[in-house]
């Protein structure tokens, strides 16, 4: 009697070829995933830069436009200089906005009932050559002489925001007729 026991080898492992194919597949899927994540990160970063640019441009423009509506009398303007506007309001506040050649839009408080004199940069992306403040009379004639400042009824603000390093441009233009302009210049006994 020949009772030999035969054991059947049921333990199957991975062959070398299967292991190589698995490692290559994981590498391919990993590189695809890394590429997708890198592109998503780049898009997110560019979106944040663009949003920061738009936010800076809008907030500085709207602050200037809002404060310009507080102007009391047109004689407060230095019309010869289209890069600076002085604003004096009815509550004795005196503000100034200036476009500077280093691409800054500068905001200064010279006189305020509740604040100390101060100055701050609102924007560092204004295009100096393309950003201007213009003055017009009631017949829409362009005024460039300080001696005609009593005739101003309308201001035009044009600001070009330019971030050349990222390729962003944004142009804002506004016509503003401050409320108090329509009443004309005050007489001596009103001051």
GROMACS .gro file of N, CA and C in nm, residues 63-165:
model
  309
   63UNK      N    1  -1.474  10.468  -0.278
   63UNK     CA    2  -1.449  10.559  -0.166
   63UNK      C    3  -1.428  10.701  -0.217
   64UNK      N    4  -1.349  10.716  -0.323
   64UNK     CA    5  -1.327  10.849  -0.382
   64UNK      C    6  -1.459  10.906  -0.433
   65UNK      N    7  -1.535  10.826  -0.502
   65UNK     CA    8  -1.662  10.872  -0.559
   65UNK      C    9  -1.761  10.913  -0.449
   66UNK      N   10  -1.767  10.835  -0.342
   66UNK     CA   11  -1.857  10.865  -0.231
   66UNK      C   12  -1.817  10.995  -0.162
   67UNK      N   13  -1.688  11.011  -0.134
   67UNK     CA   14  -1.643  11.132  -0.066
   67UNK      C   15  -1.655  11.256  -0.153
   68UNK      N   16  -1.645  11.238  -0.284
   68UNK     CA   17  -1.660  11.352  -0.375
   68UNK      C   18  -1.802  11.409  -0.367
   69UNK      N   19  -1.898  11.325  -0.339
   69UNK     CA   20  -2.036  11.375  -0.329
   69UNK      C   21  -2.057  11.461  -0.205
   70UNK      N   22  -1.961  11.462  -0.113
   70UNK     CA   23  -1.970  11.545   0.008
   70UNK      C   24  -1.921  11.688  -0.016
   71UNK      N   25  -1.861  11.712  -0.131
   71UNK     CA   26  -1.803  11.843  -0.162
   71UNK      C   27  -1.906  11.953  -0.144
   72UNK      N   28  -1.865  12.061  -0.077
   72UNK     CA   29  -1.961  12.169  -0.054
   72UNK      C   30  -1.960  12.274  -0.163
   73UNK      N   31  -1.842  12.331  -0.193
   73UNK     CA   32  -1.839  12.440  -0.291
   73UNK      C   33  -1.729  12.412  -0.393
   74UNK      N   34  -1.754  12.443  -0.517
   74UNK     CA   35  -1.654  12.414  -0.621
   74UNK      C   36  -1.524  12.492  -0.605
   75UNK      N   37  -1.523  12.597  -0.529
   75UNK     CA   38  -1.401  12.676  -0.514
   75UNK      C   39  -1.293  12.602  -0.436
   76UNK      N   40  -1.327  12.490  -0.376
   76UNK     CA   41  -1.228  12.413  -0.303
   76UNK      C   42  -1.134  12.335  -0.395
   77UNK      N   43  -1.164  12.329  -0.520
   77UNK     CA   44  -1.086  12.247  -0.612
   77UNK      C   45  -0.965  12.322  -0.667
   78UNK      N   46  -0.859  12.249  -0.684
   78UNK     CA   47  -0.742  12.299  -0.756
   78UNK      C   48  -0.753  12.245  -0.897
   79UNK      N   49  -0.819  12.319  -0.984
   79UNK     CA   50  -0.857  12.271  -1.116
   79UNK      C   51  -0.738  12.249  -1.208
   80UNK      N   52  -0.634  12.327  -1.190
   80UNK     CA   53  -0.517  12.316  -1.277
   80UNK      C   54  -0.454  12.177  -1.267
   81UNK      N   55  -0.458  12.118  -1.150
   81UNK     CA   56  -0.396  11.987  -1.128
   81UNK      C   57  -0.502  11.879  -1.142
   82UNK      N   58  -0.498  11.803  -1.250
   82UNK     CA   59  -0.597  11.698  -1.271
   82UNK      C   60  -0.561  11.569  -1.198
   83UNK      N   61  -0.454  11.573  -1.119
   83UNK     CA   62  -0.411  11.454  -1.045
   83UNK      C   63  -0.447  11.461  -0.897
   84UNK      N   64  -0.503  11.573  -0.853
   84UNK     CA   65  -0.537  11.592  -0.712
   84UNK      C   66  -0.673  11.659  -0.701
   85UNK      N   67  -0.750  11.615  -0.603
   85UNK     CA   68  -0.876  11.682  -0.574
   85UNK      C   69  -0.887  11.703  -0.424
   86UNK      N   70  -0.920  11.826  -0.386
   86UNK     CA   71  -0.944  11.862  -0.247
   86UNK      C   72  -1.094  11.863  -0.225
   87UNK      N   73  -1.136  11.804  -0.117
   87UNK     CA   74  -1.279  11.795  -0.085
   87UNK      C   75  -1.301  11.857   0.052
   88UNK      N   76  -1.388  11.955   0.055
   88UNK     CA   77  -1.426  12.016   0.182
   88UNK      C   78  -1.577  12.000   0.197
   89UNK      N   79  -1.616  11.933   0.305
   89UNK     CA   80  -1.758  11.903   0.324
   89UNK      C   81  -1.822  12.004   0.418
   90UNK      N   82  -1.953  11.995   0.432
   90UNK     CA   83  -2.029  12.089   0.515
   90UNK      C   84  -1.994  12.075   0.663
   91UNK      N   85  -1.949  11.958   0.707
   91UNK     CA   86  -1.916  11.941   0.850
   91UNK      C   87  -1.770  11.978   0.879
   92UNK      N   88  -1.711  12.056   0.790
   92UNK     CA   89  -1.576  12.109   0.808
   92UNK      C   90  -1.467  12.002   0.797
   93UNK      N   91  -1.495  11.897   0.722
   93UNK     CA   92  -1.396  11.794   0.694
   93UNK      C   93  -1.322  11.832   0.566
   94UNK      N   94  -1.189  11.819   0.568
   94UNK     CA   95  -1.110  11.849   0.448
   94UNK      C   96  -1.029  11.726   0.412
   95UNK      N   97  -1.056  11.672   0.293
   95UNK     CA   98  -0.991  11.551   0.243
   95UNK      C   99  -0.918  11.582   0.113
   96UNK      N  100  -0.826  11.494   0.078
   96UNK     CA  101  -0.757  11.509  -0.051
   96UNK      C  102  -0.727  11.370  -0.107
   97UNK      N  103  -0.748  11.356  -0.237
   97UNK     CA  104  -0.710  11.235  -0.310
   97UNK      C  105  -0.608  11.277  -0.415
   98UNK      N  106  -0.502  11.198  -0.427
   98UNK     CA  107  -0.395  11.231  -0.522
   98UNK      C  108  -0.350  11.107  -0.597
   99UNK      N  109  -0.333  11.122  -0.728
   99UNK     CA  110  -0.269  11.019  -0.809
   99UNK      C  111  -0.120  11.050  -0.811
  100UNK      N  112  -0.039  10.956  -0.769
  100UNK     CA  113   0.105  10.978  -0.762
  100UNK      C  114   0.176  10.901  -0.873
  101UNK      N  115   0.293  10.951  -0.913
  101UNK     CA  116   0.365  10.890  -1.024
  101UNK      C  117   0.416  10.749  -0.993
  102UNK      N  118   0.416  10.707  -0.867
  102UNK     CA  119   0.457  10.571  -0.833
  102UNK      C  120   0.338  10.474  -0.833
  103UNK      N  121   0.230  10.510  -0.902
  103UNK     CA  122   0.110  10.428  -0.920
  103UNK      C  123   0.020  10.422  -0.798
  104UNK      N  124   0.040  10.510  -0.702
  104UNK     CA  125  -0.043  10.510  -0.582
  104UNK      C  126  -0.161  10.607  -0.598
  105UNK      N  127  -0.272  10.569  -0.537
  105UNK     CA  128  -0.382  10.660  -0.513
  105UNK      C  129  -0.377  10.688  -0.363
  106UNK      N  130  -0.346  10.812  -0.329
  106UNK     CA  131  -0.322  10.850  -0.189
  106UNK      C  132  -0.442  10.926  -0.135
  107UNK      N  133  -0.484  10.890  -0.015
  107UNK     CA  134  -0.595  10.955   0.052
  107UNK      C  135  -0.541  11.023   0.178
  108UNK      N  136  -0.572  11.152   0.193
  108UNK     CA  137  -0.523  11.227   0.309
  108UNK      C  138  -0.640  11.297   0.378
  109UNK      N  139  -0.636  11.296   0.509
  109UNK     CA  140  -0.731  11.372   0.590
  109UNK      C  141  -0.652  11.488   0.650
  110UNK      N  142  -0.691  11.610   0.613
  110UNK     CA  143  -0.624  11.729   0.667
  110UNK      C  144  -0.699  11.786   0.787
  111UNK      N  145  -0.830  11.772   0.782
  111UNK     CA  146  -0.912  11.828   0.889
  111UNK      C  147  -1.037  11.741   0.902
  112UNK      N  148  -1.065  11.700   1.025
  112UNK     CA  149  -1.184  11.618   1.050
  112UNK      C  150  -1.226  11.640   1.195
  113UNK      N  151  -1.356  11.650   1.220
  113UNK     CA  152  -1.399  11.677   1.357
  113UNK      C  153  -1.363  11.565   1.456
  114UNK      N  154  -1.349  11.441   1.408
  114UNK     CA  155  -1.326  11.328   1.499
  114UNK      C  156  -1.194  11.255   1.476
  115UNK      N  157  -1.121  11.290   1.372
  115UNK     CA  158  -0.998  11.217   1.338
  115UNK      C  159  -0.878  11.309   1.331
  116UNK      N  160  -0.762  11.255   1.363
  116UNK     CA  161  -0.637  11.329   1.348
  116UNK      C  162  -0.595  11.330   1.202
  117UNK      N  163  -0.518  11.431   1.160
  117UNK     CA  164  -0.467  11.431   1.022
  117UNK      C  165  -0.387  11.304   0.995
  118UNK      N  166  -0.412  11.245   0.882
  118UNK     CA  167  -0.345  11.120   0.844
  118UNK      C  168  -0.342  11.107   0.692
  119UNK      N  169  -0.264  11.011   0.648
  119UNK     CA  170  -0.254  10.985   0.505
  119UNK      C  171  -0.234  10.835   0.486
  120UNK      N  172  -0.298  10.781   0.384
  120UNK     CA  173  -0.283  10.638   0.357
  120UNK      C  174  -0.293  10.610   0.207
  121UNK      N  175  -0.235  10.499   0.167
  121UNK     CA  176  -0.242  10.457   0.028
  121UNK      C  177  -0.365  10.370   0.009
  122UNK      N  178  -0.453  10.411  -0.082
  122UNK     CA  179  -0.572  10.331  -0.112
  122UNK      C  180  -0.544  10.225  -0.216
  123UNK      N  181  -0.455  10.258  -0.309
  123UNK     CA  182  -0.425  10.165  -0.417
  123UNK      C  183  -0.282  10.185  -0.464
  124UNK      N  184  -0.221  10.077  -0.506
  124UNK     CA  185  -0.085  10.082  -0.561
  124UNK      C  186  -0.084  10.040  -0.708
  125UNK      N  187  -0.201  10.037  -0.770
  125UNK     CA  188  -0.210   9.987  -0.907
  125UNK      C  189  -0.277  10.087  -1.001
  126UNK      N  190  -0.275  10.216  -0.968
  126UNK     CA  191  -0.334  10.315  -1.059
  126UNK      C  192  -0.233  10.355  -1.166
  127UNK      N  193  -0.282  10.375  -1.284
  127UNK     CA  194  -0.197  10.421  -1.394
  127UNK      C  195  -0.195  10.573  -1.389
  128UNK      N  196  -0.080  10.630  -1.357
  128UNK     CA  197  -0.068  10.774  -1.336
  128UNK      C  198  -0.109  10.854  -1.460
  129UNK      N  199  -0.064  10.813  -1.577
  129UNK     CA  200  -0.091  10.890  -1.699
  129UNK      C  201  -0.237  10.886  -1.741
  130UNK      N  202  -0.307  10.779  -1.709
  130UNK     CA  203  -0.445  10.763  -1.755
  130UNK      C  204  -0.550  10.795  -1.649
  131UNK      N  205  -0.508  10.830  -1.530
  131UNK     CA  206  -0.603  10.859  -1.421
  131UNK      C  207  -0.608  11.010  -1.399
  132UNK      N  208  -0.730  11.066  -1.410
  132UNK     CA  209  -0.746  11.211  -1.403
  132UNK      C  210  -0.879  11.250  -1.342
  133UNK      N  211  -0.885  11.375  -1.299
  133UNK     CA  212  -1.009  11.436  -1.252
  133UNK      C  213  -1.033  11.559  -1.339
  134UNK      N  214  -1.153  11.568  -1.396
  134UNK     CA  215  -1.188  11.678  -1.486
  134UNK      C  216  -1.307  11.754  -1.430
  135UNK      N  217  -1.319  11.879  -1.472
  135UNK     CA  218  -1.425  11.967  -1.421
  135UNK      C  219  -1.502  12.026  -1.538
  136UNK      N  220  -1.636  12.039  -1.520
  136UNK     CA  221  -1.723  12.090  -1.626
  136UNK      C  222  -1.821  12.190  -1.567
  137UNK      N  223  -1.864  12.284  -1.652
  137UNK     CA  224  -1.967  12.379  -1.609
  137UNK      C  225  -2.105  12.326  -1.650
  138UNK      N  226  -2.209  12.408  -1.630
  138UNK     CA  227  -2.346  12.365  -1.657
  138UNK      C  228  -2.371  12.337  -1.805
  139UNK      N  229  -2.290  12.397  -1.893
  139UNK     CA  230  -2.305  12.373  -2.037
  139UNK      C  231  -2.212  12.260  -2.085
  140UNK      N  232  -2.155  12.185  -1.992
  140UNK     CA  233  -2.061  12.075  -2.021
  140UNK      C  234  -1.933  12.122  -2.088
  141UNK      N  235  -1.894  12.247  -2.061
  141UNK     CA  236  -1.765  12.296  -2.109
  141UNK      C  237  -1.656  12.254  -2.011
  142UNK      N  238  -1.546  12.209  -2.064
  142UNK     CA  239  -1.433  12.165  -1.984
  142UNK      C  240  -1.366  12.286  -1.920
  143UNK      N  241  -1.346  12.284  -1.788
  143UNK     CA  242  -1.287  12.397  -1.716
  143UNK      C  243  -1.145  12.359  -1.672
  144UNK      N  244  -1.048  12.444  -1.707
  144UNK     CA  245  -0.909  12.417  -1.670
  144UNK      C  246  -0.845  12.533  -1.596
  145UNK      N  247  -0.923  12.634  -1.567
  145UNK     CA  248  -0.870  12.755  -1.505
  145UNK      C  249  -0.934  12.774  -1.368
  146UNK      N  250  -0.850  12.793  -1.265
  146UNK     CA  251  -0.902  12.811  -1.129
  146UNK      C  252  -0.995  12.930  -1.117
  147UNK      N  253  -0.978  13.031  -1.201
  147UNK     CA  254  -1.063  13.150  -1.191
  147UNK      C  255  -1.209  13.119  -1.229
  148UNK      N  256  -1.233  13.005  -1.295
  148UNK     CA  257  -1.370  12.966  -1.331
  148UNK      C  258  -1.425  12.857  -1.241
  149UNK      N  259  -1.361  12.835  -1.128
  149UNK     CA  260  -1.404  12.726  -1.040
  149UNK      C  261  -1.545  12.745  -0.984
  150UNK      N  262  -1.591  12.869  -0.975
  150UNK     CA  263  -1.728  12.892  -0.928
  150UNK      C  264  -1.832  12.836  -1.023
  151UNK      N  265  -1.793  12.811  -1.148
  151UNK     CA  266  -1.888  12.763  -1.249
  151UNK      C  267  -1.898  12.610  -1.255
  152UNK      N  268  -1.821  12.541  -1.174
  152UNK     CA  269  -1.822  12.394  -1.181
  152UNK      C  270  -1.955  12.340  -1.134
  153UNK      N  271  -2.011  12.249  -1.214
  153UNK     CA  272  -2.133  12.178  -1.173
  153UNK      C  273  -2.115  12.027  -1.183
  154UNK      N  274  -2.003  11.985  -1.241
  154UNK     CA  275  -1.985  11.842  -1.265
  154UNK      C  276  -1.837  11.806  -1.258
  155UNK      N  277  -1.807  11.694  -1.195
  155UNK     CA  278  -1.672  11.639  -1.193
  155UNK      C  279  -1.673  11.507  -1.269
  156UNK      N  280  -1.565  11.482  -1.338
  156UNK     CA  281  -1.548  11.352  -1.404
  156UNK      C  282  -1.422  11.287  -1.347
  157UNK      N  283  -1.434  11.165  -1.301
  157UNK     CA  284  -1.319  11.090  -1.251
  157UNK      C  285  -1.294  10.975  -1.347
  158UNK      N  286  -1.171  10.962  -1.389
  158UNK     CA  287  -1.132  10.850  -1.473
  158UNK      C  288  -1.008  10.787  -1.412
  159UNK      N  289  -1.019  10.660  -1.372
  159UNK     CA  290  -0.907  10.590  -1.310
  159UNK      C  291  -0.884  10.459  -1.384
  160UNK      N  292  -0.762  10.441  -1.430
  160UNK     CA  293  -0.722  10.314  -1.490
  160UNK      C  294  -0.638  10.239  -1.388
  161UNK      N  295  -0.685  10.122  -1.348
  161UNK     CA  296  -0.610  10.036  -1.259
  161UNK      C  297  -0.536   9.935  -1.345
  162UNK      N  298  -0.407   9.922  -1.320
  162UNK     CA  299  -0.322   9.842  -1.408
  162UNK      C  300  -0.225   9.760  -1.324
  163UNK      N  301  -0.239   9.629  -1.330
  163UNK     CA  302  -0.143   9.539  -1.268
  163UNK      C  303  -0.072   9.467  -1.382
  164UNK      N  304   0.032   9.528  -1.434
  164UNK     CA  305   0.100   9.477  -1.552
  164UNK      C  306   0.168   9.342  -1.528
  165UNK      N  307   0.210   9.315  -1.405
  165UNK     CA  308   0.278   9.188  -1.379
  165UNK      C  309   0.184   9.069  -1.397
   0.00000   0.00000   0.00000
